mmCIF file of C-alpha atoms and ligand atoms in Angstrom:
data_model
loop_
_atom_site.group_PDB
_atom_site.id
_atom_site.type_symbol
_atom_site.label_atom_id
_atom_site.label_comp_id
_atom_site.label_asym_id
_atom_site.label_seq_id
_atom_site.Cartn_x
_atom_site.Cartn_y
_atom_site.Cartn_z
ATOM 1 C CA MET A 17 15.340 5.764 2.998
ATOM 2 C CA SER A 18 15.629 8.968 4.956
ATOM 3 C CA VAL A 19 12.329 10.690 5.412
ATOM 4 C CA SER A 20 12.327 13.842 7.479
ATOM 5 C CA GLN A 21 9.667 14.075 10.141
ATOM 6 C CA GLU A 22 8.718 17.549 8.963
ATOM 7 C CA HIS A 23 5.037 18.060 8.173
ATOM 8 C CA PHE A 24 4.533 19.230 4.662
ATOM 9 C CA VAL A 25 0.903 18.903 3.628
ATOM 10 C CA ASP A 26 -1.782 18.324 6.239
ATOM 11 C CA LEU A 27 -5.289 17.064 5.550
ATOM 12 C CA ILE A 28 -7.457 18.120 8.475
ATOM 13 C CA ARG A 29 -10.823 16.441 9.088
ATOM 14 C CA LEU A 30 -11.372 16.395 5.356
ATOM 15 C CA GLY A 31 -14.721 15.166 4.033
ATOM 16 C CA LYS A 32 -16.488 14.921 0.696
ATOM 17 C CA THR A 33 -20.101 14.213 -0.138
ATOM 18 C CA TYR A 34 -21.345 13.803 -3.708
ATOM 19 C CA GLY A 35 -25.134 14.164 -3.648
ATOM 20 C CA GLU A 36 -26.183 11.249 -1.453
ATOM 21 C CA THR A 37 -22.802 9.521 -1.519
ATOM 22 C CA ARG A 38 -20.452 10.003 1.390
ATOM 23 C CA ALA A 39 -17.170 9.501 -0.498
ATOM 24 C CA LEU A 40 -14.841 10.489 2.352
ATOM 25 C CA GLY A 41 -15.206 11.414 6.008
ATOM 26 C CA GLU A 42 -13.060 12.824 8.811
ATOM 27 C CA LEU A 43 -9.764 12.242 7.044
ATOM 28 C CA SER A 44 -6.833 13.588 9.045
ATOM 29 C CA LEU A 45 -3.455 12.798 7.566
ATOM 30 C CA SER A 46 -0.044 14.478 7.559
ATOM 31 C CA ILE A 47 2.106 14.046 4.481
ATOM 32 C CA LYS A 48 5.816 14.260 5.297
ATOM 33 C CA ARG A 49 8.255 16.048 3.042
ATOM 34 C CA GLY A 50 10.049 13.650 0.700
ATOM 35 C CA GLU A 51 8.080 10.538 1.580
ATOM 36 C CA PHE A 52 6.474 7.987 -0.745
ATOM 37 C CA LEU A 53 2.970 7.754 0.685
ATOM 38 C CA THR A 54 0.541 5.248 -0.790
ATOM 39 C CA LEU A 55 -3.240 5.405 -0.479
ATOM 40 C CA LEU A 56 -4.372 1.781 -0.622
ATOM 41 C CA GLY A 57 -7.914 0.459 -0.560
ATOM 42 C CA PRO A 58 -10.659 -1.305 -2.498
ATOM 43 C CA SER A 59 -12.675 0.265 -5.284
ATOM 44 C CA GLY A 60 -14.859 3.125 -4.073
ATOM 45 C CA SER A 61 -13.000 3.613 -0.771
ATOM 46 C CA GLY A 62 -12.231 7.295 -1.414
ATOM 47 C CA LYS A 63 -8.643 7.220 -2.707
ATOM 48 C CA SER A 64 -9.192 9.237 -5.893
ATOM 49 C CA THR A 65 -11.505 11.625 -4.058
ATOM 50 C CA THR A 66 -8.651 12.388 -1.648
ATOM 51 C CA LEU A 67 -6.198 12.924 -4.511
ATOM 52 C CA MET A 68 -8.626 15.141 -6.451
ATOM 53 C CA MET A 69 -9.016 17.407 -3.421
ATOM 54 C CA LEU A 70 -5.250 17.484 -2.896
ATOM 55 C CA ALA A 71 -4.799 18.465 -6.545
ATOM 56 C CA GLY A 72 -7.475 21.161 -6.268
ATOM 57 C CA PHE A 73 -9.730 19.537 -8.895
ATOM 58 C CA GLU A 74 -12.483 18.966 -6.312
ATOM 59 C CA GLN A 75 -13.534 21.096 -3.341
ATOM 60 C CA PRO A 76 -13.929 19.375 0.043
ATOM 61 C CA SER A 77 -17.384 19.411 1.653
ATOM 62 C CA GLU A 78 -15.703 19.982 5.008
ATOM 63 C CA GLY A 79 -12.270 20.215 6.576
ATOM 64 C CA ARG A 80 -9.156 21.856 5.179
ATOM 65 C CA ILE A 81 -5.809 21.313 3.506
ATOM 66 C CA GLU A 82 -2.644 23.075 4.663
ATOM 67 C CA ARG A 83 0.754 23.312 3.050
ATOM 68 C CA ASN A 84 3.549 24.316 5.435
ATOM 69 C CA GLY A 85 0.826 25.447 7.829
ATOM 70 C CA VAL A 86 -0.873 27.721 5.248
ATOM 71 C CA ASP A 87 -4.477 26.983 4.272
ATOM 72 C CA ILE A 88 -4.641 26.014 0.574
ATOM 73 C CA THR A 89 -8.122 24.443 0.615
ATOM 74 C CA HIS A 90 -9.461 26.916 -1.926
ATOM 75 C CA LEU A 91 -6.255 27.640 -3.812
ATOM 76 C CA PRO A 92 -6.777 26.935 -7.550
ATOM 77 C CA ALA A 93 -5.112 23.776 -8.891
ATOM 78 C CA ASP A 94 -2.662 25.650 -11.128
ATOM 79 C CA GLN A 95 -1.335 27.634 -8.184
ATOM 80 C CA ARG A 96 -0.599 24.606 -5.999
ATOM 81 C CA ASP A 97 2.662 23.604 -7.617
ATOM 82 C CA PHE A 98 1.634 19.923 -7.491
ATOM 83 C CA GLY A 99 2.357 17.525 -10.364
ATOM 84 C CA VAL A 100 -0.368 15.072 -11.357
ATOM 85 C CA VAL A 101 -0.312 11.746 -13.168
ATOM 86 C CA PHE A 102 -3.987 10.793 -13.328
ATOM 87 C CA GLN A 103 -5.841 8.398 -15.567
ATOM 88 C CA GLY A 104 -7.831 10.437 -18.017
ATOM 89 C CA TYR A 105 -5.271 13.211 -17.679
ATOM 90 C CA ALA A 106 -3.697 11.909 -20.844
ATOM 91 C CA LEU A 107 -0.722 12.988 -22.908
ATOM 92 C CA PHE A 108 -1.432 15.298 -25.823
ATOM 93 C CA PRO A 109 -1.598 12.876 -28.771
ATOM 94 C CA HIS A 110 -0.935 15.504 -31.446
ATOM 95 C CA MET A 111 2.304 16.658 -29.786
ATOM 96 C CA THR A 112 5.734 15.035 -29.809
ATOM 97 C CA VAL A 113 7.336 13.628 -26.654
ATOM 98 C CA GLU A 114 9.384 16.819 -26.248
ATOM 99 C CA GLN A 115 6.373 19.090 -26.723
ATOM 100 C CA ASN A 116 4.440 17.120 -24.120
ATOM 101 C CA ILE A 117 7.216 17.432 -21.556
ATOM 102 C CA ALA A 118 7.762 21.108 -22.400
ATOM 103 C CA TYR A 119 4.080 21.995 -21.980
ATOM 104 C CA PRO A 120 4.025 22.746 -18.205
ATOM 105 C CA LEU A 121 7.088 24.972 -18.631
ATOM 106 C CA LYS A 122 5.505 26.865 -21.538
ATOM 107 C CA VAL A 123 2.381 27.471 -19.486
ATOM 108 C CA ARG A 124 4.647 28.868 -16.754
ATOM 109 C CA LYS A 125 6.346 31.122 -19.336
ATOM 110 C CA VAL A 126 9.815 29.680 -18.770
ATOM 111 C CA PRO A 127 12.332 31.075 -21.359
ATOM 112 C CA ALA A 128 12.814 28.857 -24.432
ATOM 113 C CA ALA A 129 16.496 28.114 -23.831
ATOM 114 C CA GLN A 130 15.735 26.881 -20.328
ATOM 115 C CA ILE A 131 12.869 24.756 -21.622
ATOM 116 C CA THR A 132 15.154 23.028 -24.127
ATOM 117 C CA GLU A 133 17.696 22.319 -21.413
ATOM 118 C CA LYS A 134 15.172 21.015 -18.904
ATOM 119 C CA VAL A 135 13.356 18.837 -21.414
ATOM 120 C CA GLY A 136 16.704 17.333 -22.477
ATOM 121 C CA GLN A 137 17.572 16.552 -18.847
ATOM 122 C CA MET A 138 14.153 15.078 -18.231
ATOM 123 C CA LEU A 139 14.324 12.794 -21.284
ATOM 124 C CA GLU A 140 17.582 11.410 -19.982
ATOM 125 C CA ARG A 141 16.315 10.919 -16.450
ATOM 126 C CA VAL A 142 13.313 8.900 -17.585
ATOM 127 C CA GLY A 143 15.416 6.925 -20.061
ATOM 128 C CA LEU A 144 13.889 8.356 -23.252
ATOM 129 C CA GLN A 145 16.930 10.120 -24.715
ATOM 130 C CA GLY A 146 16.794 10.160 -28.506
ATOM 131 C CA LYS A 147 12.997 9.743 -28.517
ATOM 132 C CA GLY A 148 12.047 13.398 -28.069
ATOM 133 C CA GLN A 149 10.914 13.871 -31.671
ATOM 134 C CA ARG A 150 8.590 10.879 -31.665
ATOM 135 C CA GLY A 151 4.850 11.115 -31.644
ATOM 136 C CA ILE A 152 3.065 9.705 -28.593
ATOM 137 C CA LYS A 153 1.523 6.878 -30.630
ATOM 138 C CA GLN A 154 4.998 5.677 -31.624
ATOM 139 C CA LEU A 155 5.741 4.741 -28.015
ATOM 140 C CA SER A 156 5.015 1.630 -25.964
ATOM 141 C CA GLY A 157 2.662 1.841 -22.974
ATOM 142 C CA GLY A 158 5.570 1.941 -20.542
ATOM 143 C CA GLN A 159 7.321 4.672 -22.527
ATOM 144 C CA GLN A 160 4.107 6.718 -22.543
ATOM 145 C CA GLN A 161 3.910 6.346 -18.760
ATOM 146 C CA ARG A 162 7.439 7.677 -18.505
ATOM 147 C CA VAL A 163 6.542 10.690 -20.663
ATOM 148 C CA ALA A 164 3.589 11.338 -18.342
ATOM 149 C CA LEU A 165 5.939 11.175 -15.339
ATOM 150 C CA ALA A 166 8.439 13.463 -17.060
ATOM 151 C CA ARG A 167 5.693 15.970 -17.866
ATOM 152 C CA ALA A 168 4.553 15.934 -14.236
ATOM 153 C CA LEU A 169 8.072 16.259 -12.816
ATOM 154 C CA VAL A 170 9.624 18.755 -15.248
ATOM 155 C CA PHE A 171 8.479 21.862 -13.373
ATOM 156 C CA GLU A 172 9.919 20.428 -10.145
ATOM 157 C CA PRO A 173 6.648 20.192 -8.241
ATOM 158 C CA SER A 174 6.848 20.024 -4.471
ATOM 159 C CA LEU A 175 4.365 17.150 -4.497
ATOM 160 C CA LEU A 176 3.581 14.537 -7.144
ATOM 161 C CA LEU A 177 0.096 12.985 -7.132
ATOM 162 C CA LEU A 178 -0.192 9.652 -8.933
ATOM 163 C CA ASP A 179 -3.560 7.925 -9.357
ATOM 164 C CA GLU A 180 -3.037 4.274 -10.373
ATOM 165 C CA PRO A 181 -0.431 5.260 -12.968
ATOM 166 C CA LEU A 182 0.561 1.646 -13.648
ATOM 167 C CA SER A 183 -2.831 -0.048 -13.758
ATOM 168 C CA ALA A 184 -3.074 -0.142 -17.562
ATOM 169 C CA LEU A 185 0.251 -1.950 -17.958
ATOM 170 C CA ASP A 186 0.863 -5.685 -18.203
ATOM 171 C CA ARG A 187 2.508 -7.453 -15.288
ATOM 172 C CA ARG A 188 6.084 -7.324 -16.556
ATOM 173 C CA LEU A 189 5.967 -3.685 -17.610
ATOM 174 C CA ARG A 190 4.267 -2.833 -14.373
ATOM 175 C CA GLN A 191 7.102 -4.370 -12.376
ATOM 176 C CA GLU A 192 9.668 -2.498 -14.467
ATOM 177 C CA MET A 193 7.811 0.764 -13.927
ATOM 178 C CA GLN A 194 7.626 0.103 -10.167
ATOM 179 C CA VAL A 195 11.428 -0.050 -10.074
ATOM 180 C CA GLU A 196 11.529 3.079 -12.229
ATOM 181 C CA LEU A 197 9.140 4.969 -9.926
ATOM 182 C CA ALA A 198 11.124 4.025 -6.826
ATOM 183 C CA ARG A 199 14.322 5.203 -8.541
ATOM 184 C CA MET A 200 12.740 8.501 -9.617
ATOM 185 C CA HIS A 201 11.361 9.128 -6.154
ATOM 186 C CA LYS A 202 14.817 8.683 -4.680
ATOM 187 C CA GLU A 203 16.575 10.721 -7.349
ATOM 188 C CA PHE A 204 14.176 13.675 -7.489
ATOM 189 C CA GLY A 205 13.540 13.871 -3.765
ATOM 190 C CA THR A 206 9.936 14.917 -4.527
ATOM 191 C CA THR A 207 7.123 13.917 -2.186
ATOM 192 C CA PHE A 208 4.980 11.230 -3.848
ATOM 193 C CA VAL A 209 1.346 10.477 -3.033
ATOM 194 C CA PHE A 210 0.498 7.334 -4.939
ATOM 195 C CA VAL A 211 -2.876 5.615 -5.265
ATOM 196 C CA THR A 212 -3.261 1.888 -5.861
ATOM 197 C CA HIS A 213 -5.534 -0.981 -4.945
ATOM 198 C CA ASP A 214 -2.673 -3.451 -5.399
ATOM 199 C CA GLN A 215 -1.297 -4.418 -1.993
ATOM 200 C CA GLU A 216 1.970 -5.860 -3.307
ATOM 201 C CA GLU A 217 2.682 -2.659 -5.201
ATOM 202 C CA ALA A 218 1.965 -0.660 -2.043
ATOM 203 C CA LEU A 219 4.209 -2.838 0.137
ATOM 204 C CA ALA A 220 7.064 -2.721 -2.378
ATOM 205 C CA LEU A 221 7.111 1.026 -3.041
ATOM 206 C CA SER A 222 5.976 2.943 0.012
ATOM 207 C CA ASP A 223 7.571 4.621 2.992
ATOM 208 C CA ARG A 224 4.081 4.671 4.527
ATOM 209 C CA ILE A 225 0.732 3.216 3.538
ATOM 210 C CA ALA A 226 -2.676 4.737 4.323
ATOM 211 C CA VAL A 227 -5.291 1.967 4.144
ATOM 212 C CA PHE A 228 -8.748 3.237 3.131
ATOM 213 C CA ASN A 229 -12.060 1.465 3.587
ATOM 214 C CA GLN A 230 -15.493 2.898 2.795
ATOM 215 C CA GLY A 231 -14.351 6.516 2.867
ATOM 216 C CA ARG A 232 -12.401 6.138 6.111
ATOM 217 C CA LEU A 233 -8.710 5.874 6.920
ATOM 218 C CA GLU A 234 -8.387 2.495 8.657
ATOM 219 C CA GLN A 235 -4.671 2.526 9.348
ATOM 220 C CA LEU A 236 -1.569 4.554 8.592
ATOM 221 C CA GLY A 237 1.880 3.037 8.977
ATOM 222 C CA THR A 238 5.013 1.658 7.368
ATOM 223 C CA PRO A 239 4.525 -1.360 5.089
ATOM 224 C CA GLN A 240 5.853 -3.557 7.879
ATOM 225 C CA GLU A 241 3.479 -2.072 10.453
ATOM 226 C CA VAL A 242 0.334 -2.465 8.386
ATOM 227 C CA TYR A 243 1.323 -5.943 7.209
ATOM 228 C CA GLU A 244 2.568 -7.356 10.506
ATOM 229 C CA ARG A 245 0.403 -5.398 12.937
ATOM 230 C CA PRO A 246 -2.880 -4.654 11.154
ATOM 231 C CA ALA A 247 -5.225 -2.555 13.281
ATOM 232 C CA SER A 248 -8.387 -4.251 12.058
ATOM 233 C CA ARG A 249 -9.674 -7.389 10.443
ATOM 234 C CA PHE A 250 -10.231 -5.436 7.242
ATOM 235 C CA VAL A 251 -6.579 -4.336 7.024
ATOM 236 C CA ALA A 252 -5.373 -7.838 7.929
ATOM 237 C CA ASN A 253 -7.326 -9.417 5.084
ATOM 238 C CA PHE A 254 -6.782 -6.677 2.534
ATOM 239 C CA LEU A 255 -2.999 -6.997 2.744
ATOM 240 C CA GLY A 256 -2.883 -10.747 2.128
ATOM 241 C CA ASP A 257 -4.032 -13.991 3.711
ATOM 242 C CA MET A 258 -4.418 -13.885 7.457
ATOM 243 C CA ASN A 259 -5.355 -16.634 9.896
ATOM 244 C CA LEU A 260 -7.734 -15.413 12.590
ATOM 245 C CA LEU A 261 -8.364 -17.534 15.672
ATOM 246 C CA GLY A 262 -11.057 -16.491 18.158
ATOM 247 C CA VAL A 263 -9.361 -16.186 21.572
ATOM 248 C CA GLN A 264 -10.331 -15.014 25.061
ATOM 249 C CA GLY A 265 -9.072 -14.831 28.623
ATOM 250 C CA ILE A 266 -6.288 -12.460 27.660
ATOM 251 C CA ARG A 267 -3.854 -11.922 30.539
ATOM 252 C CA ARG A 268 -0.364 -10.711 31.258
ATOM 253 C CA GLN A 269 2.382 -13.148 32.128
ATOM 254 C CA ASP A 270 5.819 -11.626 32.715
ATOM 255 C CA ASP A 271 6.726 -9.787 29.506
ATOM 256 C CA ALA A 272 4.107 -11.544 27.407
ATOM 257 C CA LEU A 273 0.361 -11.894 26.944
ATOM 258 C CA VAL A 274 -1.396 -15.228 27.161
ATOM 259 C CA CYS A 275 -4.796 -15.978 25.651
ATOM 260 C CA ASP A 276 -6.930 -19.109 25.413
ATOM 261 C CA TYR A 277 -7.944 -20.818 22.226
ATOM 262 C CA HIS A 278 -10.472 -23.521 23.206
ATOM 263 C CA GLY A 279 -8.801 -23.792 26.595
ATOM 264 C CA ARG A 280 -5.327 -24.059 25.108
ATOM 265 C CA PRO A 281 -2.968 -21.223 26.146
ATOM 266 C CA LEU A 282 -1.227 -19.314 23.369
ATOM 267 C CA THR A 283 1.485 -16.753 24.102
ATOM 268 C CA LEU A 284 2.282 -13.448 22.406
ATOM 269 C CA THR A 285 5.196 -11.151 23.090
ATOM 270 C CA GLN A 286 4.284 -7.677 24.328
ATOM 271 C CA ALA A 287 5.955 -5.772 21.529
ATOM 272 C CA THR A 288 3.212 -6.607 19.059
ATOM 273 C CA THR A 289 0.326 -6.317 21.474
ATOM 274 C CA HIS A 290 0.631 -2.995 23.261
ATOM 275 C CA LEU A 291 -3.087 -2.314 23.024
ATOM 276 C CA ALA A 292 -4.193 -5.868 23.458
ATOM 277 C CA SER A 293 -5.096 -5.856 27.141
ATOM 278 C CA HIS A 294 -8.243 -3.898 26.254
ATOM 279 C CA LEU A 295 -9.376 -6.587 23.847
ATOM 280 C CA ASP A 296 -11.253 -9.613 25.053
ATOM 281 C CA PRO A 297 -12.436 -11.639 23.245
ATOM 282 C CA ALA A 298 -10.198 -10.939 20.247
ATOM 283 C CA TRP A 299 -8.841 -12.389 17.051
ATOM 284 C CA LEU A 300 -5.372 -13.848 17.211
ATOM 285 C CA ALA A 301 -3.910 -13.061 13.793
ATOM 286 C CA ILE A 302 -1.035 -15.076 12.284
ATOM 287 C CA ARG A 303 0.215 -14.840 8.680
ATOM 288 C CA PRO A 304 0.327 -18.208 6.808
ATOM 289 C CA GLU A 305 4.084 -17.874 6.203
ATOM 290 C CA HIS A 306 4.715 -17.648 9.944
ATOM 291 C CA VAL A 307 3.144 -20.999 10.775
ATOM 292 C CA ASP A 308 5.506 -23.963 10.602
ATOM 293 C CA LEU A 309 4.359 -27.503 9.877
ATOM 294 C CA GLN A 310 5.658 -30.135 12.281
ATOM 295 C CA PRO A 311 4.893 -33.836 12.851
ATOM 296 C CA PHE A 312 1.960 -34.598 15.163
ATOM 297 C CA ALA A 313 4.453 -36.094 17.650
ATOM 298 C CA LYS A 314 5.638 -32.548 18.410
ATOM 299 C CA ALA A 315 2.128 -31.465 19.527
ATOM 300 C CA GLY A 316 2.219 -29.321 22.651
ATOM 301 C CA ALA A 317 5.773 -28.102 22.104
ATOM 302 C CA GLY A 318 5.680 -24.309 22.155
ATOM 303 C CA ASN A 319 2.998 -22.148 20.609
ATOM 304 C CA GLY A 320 0.688 -23.926 18.218
ATOM 305 C CA VAL A 321 -2.457 -25.875 17.353
ATOM 306 C CA VAL A 322 -3.233 -29.322 15.980
ATOM 307 C CA ALA A 323 -4.791 -29.297 12.502
ATOM 308 C CA ARG A 324 -5.589 -31.763 9.726
ATOM 309 C CA MET A 325 -4.299 -31.344 6.205
ATOM 310 C CA GLU A 326 -7.089 -30.815 3.679
ATOM 311 C CA LYS A 327 -5.545 -29.446 0.534
ATOM 312 C CA LEU A 328 -2.127 -28.783 -0.880
ATOM 313 C CA THR A 329 -1.537 -26.261 -3.663
ATOM 314 C CA TYR A 330 1.867 -26.232 -5.329
ATOM 315 C CA LEU A 331 2.891 -22.655 -6.199
ATOM 316 C CA GLY A 332 6.433 -23.040 -7.504
ATOM 317 C CA THR A 333 8.430 -21.231 -4.857
ATOM 318 C CA HIS A 334 6.263 -22.484 -2.009
ATOM 319 C CA VAL A 335 3.378 -24.753 -1.056
ATOM 320 C CA HIS A 336 0.043 -23.484 0.223
ATOM 321 C CA LEU A 337 -1.701 -25.767 2.719
ATOM 322 C CA ASP A 338 -5.334 -25.565 3.762
ATOM 323 C CA MET A 339 -5.645 -27.134 7.185
ATOM 324 C CA ARG A 340 -8.675 -27.706 9.404
ATOM 325 C CA LEU A 341 -8.762 -27.267 13.191
ATOM 326 C CA ASP A 342 -10.909 -29.308 15.581
ATOM 327 C CA ASP A 343 -13.563 -26.572 15.724
ATOM 328 C CA ALA A 344 -13.828 -26.703 11.894
ATOM 329 C CA GLN A 345 -12.027 -23.374 11.567
ATOM 330 C CA SER A 346 -9.553 -23.241 8.691
ATOM 331 C CA LEU A 347 -5.850 -22.525 8.979
ATOM 332 C CA ALA A 348 -3.629 -21.599 6.024
ATOM 333 C CA LEU A 349 0.093 -22.340 5.879
ATOM 334 C CA ARG A 350 2.663 -21.240 3.354
ATOM 335 C CA ILE A 351 5.748 -23.424 3.552
ATOM 336 C CA PRO A 352 8.834 -23.639 1.340
ATOM 337 C CA VAL A 353 8.906 -26.437 -1.243
ATOM 338 C CA SER A 354 12.137 -27.571 0.443
ATOM 339 C CA HIS A 355 10.321 -28.196 3.768
ATOM 340 C CA PRO A 356 11.217 -31.723 5.017
ATOM 341 C CA LEU A 357 7.553 -32.786 5.329
ATOM 342 C CA VAL A 358 6.432 -31.661 1.864
ATOM 343 C CA ASN A 359 7.079 -34.928 0.034
ATOM 344 C CA ASP A 360 4.949 -37.190 2.191
ATOM 345 C CA LEU A 361 2.124 -34.934 3.285
ATOM 346 C CA GLN A 362 -1.113 -36.838 3.669
ATOM 347 C CA ARG A 363 -4.645 -35.584 3.418
ATOM 348 C CA GLY A 364 -6.654 -36.044 6.592
ATOM 349 C CA GLN A 365 -3.555 -36.509 8.731
ATOM 350 C CA ALA A 366 -3.053 -34.366 11.850
ATOM 351 C CA TYR A 367 0.004 -32.128 12.212
ATOM 352 C CA TRP A 368 1.361 -29.707 14.782
ATOM 353 C CA CYS A 369 1.183 -26.160 13.406
ATOM 354 C CA ALA A 370 3.480 -23.885 15.397
ATOM 355 C CA TRP A 371 4.516 -20.234 15.345
ATOM 356 C CA SER A 372 6.867 -18.136 17.422
ATOM 357 C CA GLN A 373 5.479 -15.773 20.040
ATOM 358 C CA GLN A 374 6.380 -12.597 18.206
ATOM 359 C CA HIS A 375 4.328 -13.557 15.160
ATOM 360 C CA GLY A 376 0.945 -13.584 16.866
ATOM 361 C CA HIS A 377 -0.966 -10.302 16.942
ATOM 362 C CA LEU A 378 -4.328 -9.424 18.534
ATOM 363 C CA ILE A 379 -7.134 -7.631 16.671
ATOM 364 C CA SER A 380 -10.487 -6.606 18.160
ATOM 365 C CA GLN A 381 -13.483 -8.736 17.174
HETATM 366 N N1 ATP B 25 -17.986 12.810 -9.261
HETATM 367 C C1 ATP B 25 -18.645 11.947 -8.471
HETATM 368 N N2 ATP B 25 -19.992 11.994 -8.340
HETATM 369 C C2 ATP B 25 -20.641 11.153 -7.520
HETATM 370 N N3 ATP B 25 -20.048 10.194 -6.789
HETATM 371 C C3 ATP B 25 -18.728 10.082 -6.888
HETATM 372 C C4 ATP B 25 -17.950 10.945 -7.729
HETATM 373 N N4 ATP B 25 -16.656 10.584 -7.617
HETATM 374 C C5 ATP B 25 -16.622 9.541 -6.748
HETATM 375 N N5 ATP B 25 -17.863 9.238 -6.305
HETATM 376 C C6 ATP B 25 -18.214 8.187 -5.321
HETATM 377 O O1 ATP B 25 -17.415 8.369 -4.170
HETATM 378 C C7 ATP B 25 -16.941 7.129 -3.651
HETATM 379 C C8 ATP B 25 -15.437 7.129 -3.613
HETATM 380 O O2 ATP B 25 -14.953 7.166 -4.940
HETATM 381 P P1 ATP B 25 -13.405 7.236 -5.316
HETATM 382 O O3 ATP B 25 -13.323 7.528 -6.763
HETATM 383 O O4 ATP B 25 -12.714 8.173 -4.395
HETATM 384 O O5 ATP B 25 -12.941 5.739 -5.012
HETATM 385 P P2 ATP B 25 -11.543 5.024 -5.273
HETATM 386 O O6 ATP B 25 -11.054 4.560 -3.939
HETATM 387 O O7 ATP B 25 -10.654 5.915 -6.057
HETATM 388 O O8 ATP B 25 -11.968 3.738 -6.120
HETATM 389 P P3 ATP B 25 -11.276 3.018 -7.403
HETATM 390 O O9 ATP B 25 -10.250 2.063 -6.829
HETATM 391 O O10 ATP B 25 -12.421 2.289 -8.037
HETATM 392 O O11 ATP B 25 -10.687 4.074 -8.283
HETATM 393 C C9 ATP B 25 -17.552 6.060 -4.558
HETATM 394 O O12 ATP B 25 -18.706 5.571 -3.937
HETATM 395 C C10 ATP B 25 -17.870 6.808 -5.835
HETATM 396 O O13 ATP B 25 -18.945 6.221 -6.500
HETATM 397 MG MG1 MG B 26 -9.855 5.807 -8.011
#
């Protein structure tokens, strides 16, 4: 995906307070032209608040919003040229599909002939050709979502704001619509700002992810960056399972860093730990899928720890193992069902759990 580095919309030290509630604070974030940016975070973390201010439906308590360097903080919503797909910003139930899609163009006083042409194009692009005359209630949930997208995209907005547009759909439809959204983003070239609290959805769709927690931006990066090099314990855990081992004595050794886990040296390559020399003690973070299970006889070979098997959960494509270290700390592994040791794993038995140097990552405690 080619995303230009050009700044498009800048949020500058944006904050919002509702009565006593601090919904958002000190948010500085640059949205790049053409990117698919996802705001990800738990309930109440400030995602919708951010989107509402971007749309112009809410006024910030402090800070400002710029588009191409021009202050638009107080520009009314209908003059921002931003498309919105929000929950509660529903389709008009008494209008047909075509009338719904045509609505933003009518409001903008586009000539009738042009409206007909654009609506026809839009129906085709969202895969609803032949359904223009239908009433909204004669459509499935996924089809309604596509009408909502068509209505938001028909006036060619420079920015499309989507607040959990897929959350009401069942799993299968949701996955179909994810593919659809990714396709539309590519085809239309519009900048998307998408809100979700579903980490898999965020990882699958985004060029960049902004992880929110309690009204603060915790980390901004590509899906790979936030997943593989989380900046905090919160981000590490929010994006999936993460093993965290308490380590200390962090030191440089050639091109790598070495740290001690209960006196046992563990090595990390520098690439993933550029900030790590300032951290001590720290958490050594390793994803369960990066830990390999080996026989106890291999103990001491390379980077790893000894752990006992406590529980095995069969998950179809892989096996999840809950292991226990000597200090009672838990360690999770995710190994393929085809792994040579899977068939005679024994509870209580000790194994060597190893990972390669580039898969360890340090996080401050
Ligand atoms: N209109 C409002 N009046 C008062 N408090 C509000 C209002 N809107 C949001 N809040 C509060 O601001 C905080 C952030 O809310 P926000 O809606 O931005 O969260 P969110 O990240 O979108 O959560 P969710 O995933 O549940 O949609 C919450 O504590 C919420 O209760
Ligand atoms: Mg919300």
